[in-house]
Structure formats: structure tokens, C-alpha cells
Coordinates of C-alpha atoms in Angstrom, one line a residue:
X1 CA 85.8 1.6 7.7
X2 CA 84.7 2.6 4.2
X3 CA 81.0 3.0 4.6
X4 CA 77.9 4.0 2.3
X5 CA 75.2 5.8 4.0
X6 CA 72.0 5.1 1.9
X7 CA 69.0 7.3 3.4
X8 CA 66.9 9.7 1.9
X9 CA 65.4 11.5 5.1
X10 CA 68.3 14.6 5.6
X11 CA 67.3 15.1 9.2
X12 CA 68.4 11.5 10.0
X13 CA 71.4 11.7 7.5
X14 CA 73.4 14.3 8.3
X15 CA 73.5 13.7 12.1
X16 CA 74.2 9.9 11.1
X17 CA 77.0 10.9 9.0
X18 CA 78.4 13.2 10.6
X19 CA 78.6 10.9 14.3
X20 CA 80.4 8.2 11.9
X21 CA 82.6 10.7 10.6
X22 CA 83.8 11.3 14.4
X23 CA 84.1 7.6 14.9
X24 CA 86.7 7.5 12.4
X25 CA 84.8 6.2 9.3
X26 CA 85.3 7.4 6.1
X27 CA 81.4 8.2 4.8
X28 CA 79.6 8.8 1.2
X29 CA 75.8 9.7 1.8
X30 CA 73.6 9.0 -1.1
X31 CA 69.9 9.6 -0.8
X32 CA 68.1 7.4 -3.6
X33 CA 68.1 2.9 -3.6
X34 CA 69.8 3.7 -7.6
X35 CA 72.7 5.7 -6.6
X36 CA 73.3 3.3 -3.6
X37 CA 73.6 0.3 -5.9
X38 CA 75.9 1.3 -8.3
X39 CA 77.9 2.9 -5.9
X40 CA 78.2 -0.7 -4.0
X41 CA 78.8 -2.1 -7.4
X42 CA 82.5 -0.4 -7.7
X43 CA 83.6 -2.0 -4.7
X44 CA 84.9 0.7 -3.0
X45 CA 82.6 0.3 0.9
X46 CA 83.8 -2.2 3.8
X47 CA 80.1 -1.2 5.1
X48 CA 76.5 -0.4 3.4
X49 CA 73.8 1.4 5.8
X50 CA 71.0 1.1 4.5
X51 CA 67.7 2.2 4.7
X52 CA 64.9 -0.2 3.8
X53 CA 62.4 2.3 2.1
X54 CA 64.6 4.3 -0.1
X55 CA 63.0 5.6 -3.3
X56 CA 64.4 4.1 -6.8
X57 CA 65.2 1.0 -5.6
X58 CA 64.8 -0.4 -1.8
X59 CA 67.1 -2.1 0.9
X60 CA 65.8 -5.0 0.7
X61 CA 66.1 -5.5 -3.2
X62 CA 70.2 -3.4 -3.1
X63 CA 71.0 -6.3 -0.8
X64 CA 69.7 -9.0 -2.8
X65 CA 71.2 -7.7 -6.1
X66 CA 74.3 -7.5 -4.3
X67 CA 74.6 -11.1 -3.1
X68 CA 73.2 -11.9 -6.5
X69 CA 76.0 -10.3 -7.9
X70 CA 78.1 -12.1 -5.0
X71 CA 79.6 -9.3 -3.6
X72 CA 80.3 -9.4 -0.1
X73 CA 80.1 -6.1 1.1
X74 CA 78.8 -6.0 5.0
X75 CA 75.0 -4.4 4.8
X76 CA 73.3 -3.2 8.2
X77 CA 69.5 -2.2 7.1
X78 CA 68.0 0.6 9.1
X79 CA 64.7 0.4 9.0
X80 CA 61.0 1.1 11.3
X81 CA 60.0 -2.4 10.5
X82 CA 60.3 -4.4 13.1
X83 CA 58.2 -7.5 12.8
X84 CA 59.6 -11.0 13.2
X85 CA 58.8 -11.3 9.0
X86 CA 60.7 -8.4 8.2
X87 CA 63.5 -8.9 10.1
X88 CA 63.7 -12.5 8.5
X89 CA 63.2 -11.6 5.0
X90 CA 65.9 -8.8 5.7
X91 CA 68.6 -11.7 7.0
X92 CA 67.0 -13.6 4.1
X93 CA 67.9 -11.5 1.4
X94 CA 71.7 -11.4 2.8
X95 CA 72.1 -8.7 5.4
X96 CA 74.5 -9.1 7.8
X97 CA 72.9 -7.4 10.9
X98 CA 69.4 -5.3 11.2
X99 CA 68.8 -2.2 13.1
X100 CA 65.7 -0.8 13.7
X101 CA 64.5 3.0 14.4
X102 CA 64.7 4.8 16.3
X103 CA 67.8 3.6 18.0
X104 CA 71.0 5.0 19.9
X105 CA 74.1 5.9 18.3
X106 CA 75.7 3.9 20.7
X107 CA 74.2 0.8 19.2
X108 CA 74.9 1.7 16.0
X109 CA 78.6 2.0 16.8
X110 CA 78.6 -1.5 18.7
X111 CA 77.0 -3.0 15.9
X112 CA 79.8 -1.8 13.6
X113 CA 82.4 -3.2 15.7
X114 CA 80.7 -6.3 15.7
X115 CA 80.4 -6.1 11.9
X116 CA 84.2 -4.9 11.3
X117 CA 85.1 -8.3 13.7
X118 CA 83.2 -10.5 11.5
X119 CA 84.5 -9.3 8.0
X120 CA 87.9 -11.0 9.5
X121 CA 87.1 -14.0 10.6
X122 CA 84.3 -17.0 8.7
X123 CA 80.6 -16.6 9.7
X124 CA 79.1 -18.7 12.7
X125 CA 75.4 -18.1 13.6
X126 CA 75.0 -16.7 17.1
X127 CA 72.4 -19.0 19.2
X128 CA 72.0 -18.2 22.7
X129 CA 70.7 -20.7 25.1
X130 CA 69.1 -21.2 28.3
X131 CA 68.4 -24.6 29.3
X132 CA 65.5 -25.5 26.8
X133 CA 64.9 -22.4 25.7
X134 CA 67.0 -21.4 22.5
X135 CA 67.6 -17.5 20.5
X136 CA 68.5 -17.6 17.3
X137 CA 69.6 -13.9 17.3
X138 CA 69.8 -12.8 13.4
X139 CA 66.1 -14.1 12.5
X140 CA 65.1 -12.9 15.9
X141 CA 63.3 -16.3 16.4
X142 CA 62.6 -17.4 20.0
X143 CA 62.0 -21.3 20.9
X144 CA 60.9 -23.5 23.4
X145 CA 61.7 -27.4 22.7
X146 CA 61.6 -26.7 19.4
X147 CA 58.2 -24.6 18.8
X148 CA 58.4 -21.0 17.7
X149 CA 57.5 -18.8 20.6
X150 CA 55.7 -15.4 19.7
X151 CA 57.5 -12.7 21.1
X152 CA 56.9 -8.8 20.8
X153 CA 60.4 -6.8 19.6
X154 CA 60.7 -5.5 22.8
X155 CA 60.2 -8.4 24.7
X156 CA 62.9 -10.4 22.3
X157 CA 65.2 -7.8 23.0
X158 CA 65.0 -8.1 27.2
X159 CA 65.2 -12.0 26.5
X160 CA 68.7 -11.8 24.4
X161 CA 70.0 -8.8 27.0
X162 CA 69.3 -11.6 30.0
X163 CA 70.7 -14.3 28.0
X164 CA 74.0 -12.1 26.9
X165 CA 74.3 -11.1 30.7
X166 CA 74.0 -14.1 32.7
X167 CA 74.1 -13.3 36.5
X168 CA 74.3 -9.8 36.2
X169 CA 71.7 -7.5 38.0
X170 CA 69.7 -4.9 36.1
X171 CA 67.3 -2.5 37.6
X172 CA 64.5 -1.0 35.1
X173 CA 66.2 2.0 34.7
X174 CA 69.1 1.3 33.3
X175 CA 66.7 -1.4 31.1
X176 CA 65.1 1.5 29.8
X177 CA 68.5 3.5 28.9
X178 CA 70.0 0.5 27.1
X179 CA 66.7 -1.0 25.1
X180 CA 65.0 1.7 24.8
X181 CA 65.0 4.9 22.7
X182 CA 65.5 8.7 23.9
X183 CA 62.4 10.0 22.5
X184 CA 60.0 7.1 23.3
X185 CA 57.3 7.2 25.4
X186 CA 58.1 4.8 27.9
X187 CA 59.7 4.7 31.6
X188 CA 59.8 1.8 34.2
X189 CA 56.3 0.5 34.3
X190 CA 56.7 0.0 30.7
X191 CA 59.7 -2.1 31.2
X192 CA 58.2 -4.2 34.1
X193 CA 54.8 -5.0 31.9
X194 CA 57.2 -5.8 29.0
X195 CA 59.2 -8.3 31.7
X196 CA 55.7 -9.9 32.9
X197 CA 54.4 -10.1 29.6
X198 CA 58.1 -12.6 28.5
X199 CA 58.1 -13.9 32.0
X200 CA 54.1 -15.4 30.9
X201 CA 54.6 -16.5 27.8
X202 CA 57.7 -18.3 28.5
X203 CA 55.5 -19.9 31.4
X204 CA 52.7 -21.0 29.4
X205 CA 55.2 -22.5 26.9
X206 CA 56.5 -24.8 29.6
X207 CA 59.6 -23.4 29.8
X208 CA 61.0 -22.1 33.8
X209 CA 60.6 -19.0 34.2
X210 CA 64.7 -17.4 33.4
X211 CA 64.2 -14.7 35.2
X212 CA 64.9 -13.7 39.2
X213 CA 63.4 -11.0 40.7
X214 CA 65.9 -9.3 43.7
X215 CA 63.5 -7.4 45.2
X216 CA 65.1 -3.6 45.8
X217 CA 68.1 -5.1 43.6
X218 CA 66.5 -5.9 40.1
X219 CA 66.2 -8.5 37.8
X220 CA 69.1 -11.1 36.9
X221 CA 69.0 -14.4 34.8
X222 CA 69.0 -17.5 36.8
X223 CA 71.8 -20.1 36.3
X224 CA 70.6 -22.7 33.2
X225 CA 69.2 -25.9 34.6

């Protein structure tokens, strides 16, 4: 893919760039929101990465213009914010998909694939289920019988891995190597309080718990009821 690498922090830049590069990407870094836009503006990206808080102009107001403009270039935003409101006024403004840091290369790399199959076929919203419990996974929104349940990034992000992996075991380890960032601060007792914590709240908003334990197996979603 032809993509435009908007961030203005080098030290995340050029390793950014230069993993894409090996993934067979063609890649133009720019470093300011101004340069980014009128770049977009010729036409010549498949994909723009870009960085919420740029200086000049930010993500979030590139990817409005943009659709403004309607041009229909794929935009991921890569950004720290990760707050249910951000993430929605992100999707809101007309990005595609929404990454936040620090993540994986790996993820970044899936998320491109996912982006490269949807520039080829029409948009459907991805909505995972489980028997009255409902993801909506681009606003990030979590519901119960219709009311908004208030979940923590991390804990949205065990939810949808359990609901894209029905059946399948998972010990915390591995967990914490796929939702998790190298340099966090974090190992498996921070993955089992982030499990109780979901496992409560879905609980207390009626809802049965989804989750089995297999005790010296790991955790696995229960079939829907």
C-alpha cells in the first residue's frame, strides 16, 4: 500500500517507517498536521497513519477535512487517548480504524490487512454478540439489553478477544503477550484483576457471566445462551 506516515515524535517514526517499509509498503513520513493534509489532498496514499496530536493541524481535524472534502483515503489514528469519547469522536470524524499507544507492530500490521480488505469490498459495521450482550467494535461501545455498559480499555479489549475467539482456551500469559504492550508494567495478576473486574460488571448488569474458568487450563468463552 501507498501509505502517509504523519507523526512528529522521530523516535517513533523512523522505527514505524522503516517496519512498514519491510512489510512491503511504499511510505512518505511527514512530521507536521499541514504537510500531512495537503499531501492527502493529491491523492496519491491507499493509507494515512496518523497521529492525533500533530502540530499545525491535528488527526482529528486532517480526517475531518478529508471526508469534508469526500476523499476516501483509509485513515488509522495513532494516538495515547484511549477513552470511550475519544475513540468515538475519532470514528466520528471519519476514521476507519483507531490504534492506540503503545501497541505492537504486529497489530499494526493486522490492522492494515484488515484495512487493505475493506478498501475492496462496501463497509458493514462489525458487532459482536453474545447472547444479550452486544460490542459494537469501532465506537468501542459495550451493551447489555440495550444500556451502555462502562468498561475500562483494557477490559473492552479482553471482552472483544473472548468474543472473536469463541471456545478457544487462553491462559494469562499469552493474554498478556497479545493485549498488552512490551514495555508496560503489567504481568498475570494484572490480567486476572482486569478479567474479575469485566466478569463483575457484566454481573451486576444482569448479564451471565461469558466467561469459564478451566482451572490449570485458562479461560475460554462459554457457548451463547
Amino acid at each position: 500500500m501507498r501509505i502517509l506516515l504523519a507523526e512528529d515524535d522521530a523516535r517513533l517514526a523512523t522505527p514505524l517507517r522503516d517496519f512498514l517499509s519491510r512489510e512491503q509498503h511504499a511510505v512518505t513520513w511527514v512530521g507536521d498536521g499541514v504537510m500531512a493534509l495537503a499531501e492527502l489532498l493529491k491523492g496519491h496514499y491507499d493509507l494515512a497513519l496518523l497521529d492525533w496530536m500533530l502540530p499545525g493541524k491535528d488527526g482529528l481535524a486532517i480526517v475531518a477535512e478529508l471526508r469534508r472534502r469526500q476523499r476516501h483515503t483509509l485513515v488509522l489514528m495513532l494516538t495515547a487517548r484511549d477513552s470511550l469519547d475519544d475513540v468515538v469522536a475519532g470514528l466520528g470524524a471519519g476514521a476507519d480504524d483507531y490504534l492506540v499507544k503503545p501497541f505492537r507492530m504486529g497489530e499494526l500490521s493486522a490492522r492494515i490487512r484488515s484495512l487493505e480488505r475493506r478498501a475492496d469490498r462496501p463497509y458493514e459495521r462489525q458487532v459482536l454478540v453474545w447472547g444479550p450482550l452486544r460490542l459494537e467494535v469501532e465506537s468501542g461501545q459495550t451493551l447489555v439489553e440495550e444500556e451502555l455498559l462502562p468498561l475500562t480499555s483494557k477490559e473492552r479489549q479482553l471482552l472483544e478477544w473472548f468474543l472473536r475467539h469463541p471456545g478457544r482456551l487462553a491462559q494469562r500469559p499469552y493474554l498478556l503477550d497479545q493485549l498488552w504492550s512490551i514495555d508496560a508494567d503489567a504481568g498475570e495478576e494484572t490480567v486476572k484483576t482486569h478479567l474479575n473486574n469485566l466478569r463483575r460488571k457484566l454481573r451486576a448488569a444482569g448479564c451471565p457471566d461469558p466467561i469459564e474458568t478451566v482451572h490449570g487450563q485458562g479461560y475460554r468463552l462459554l457457548p451463547s445462551p
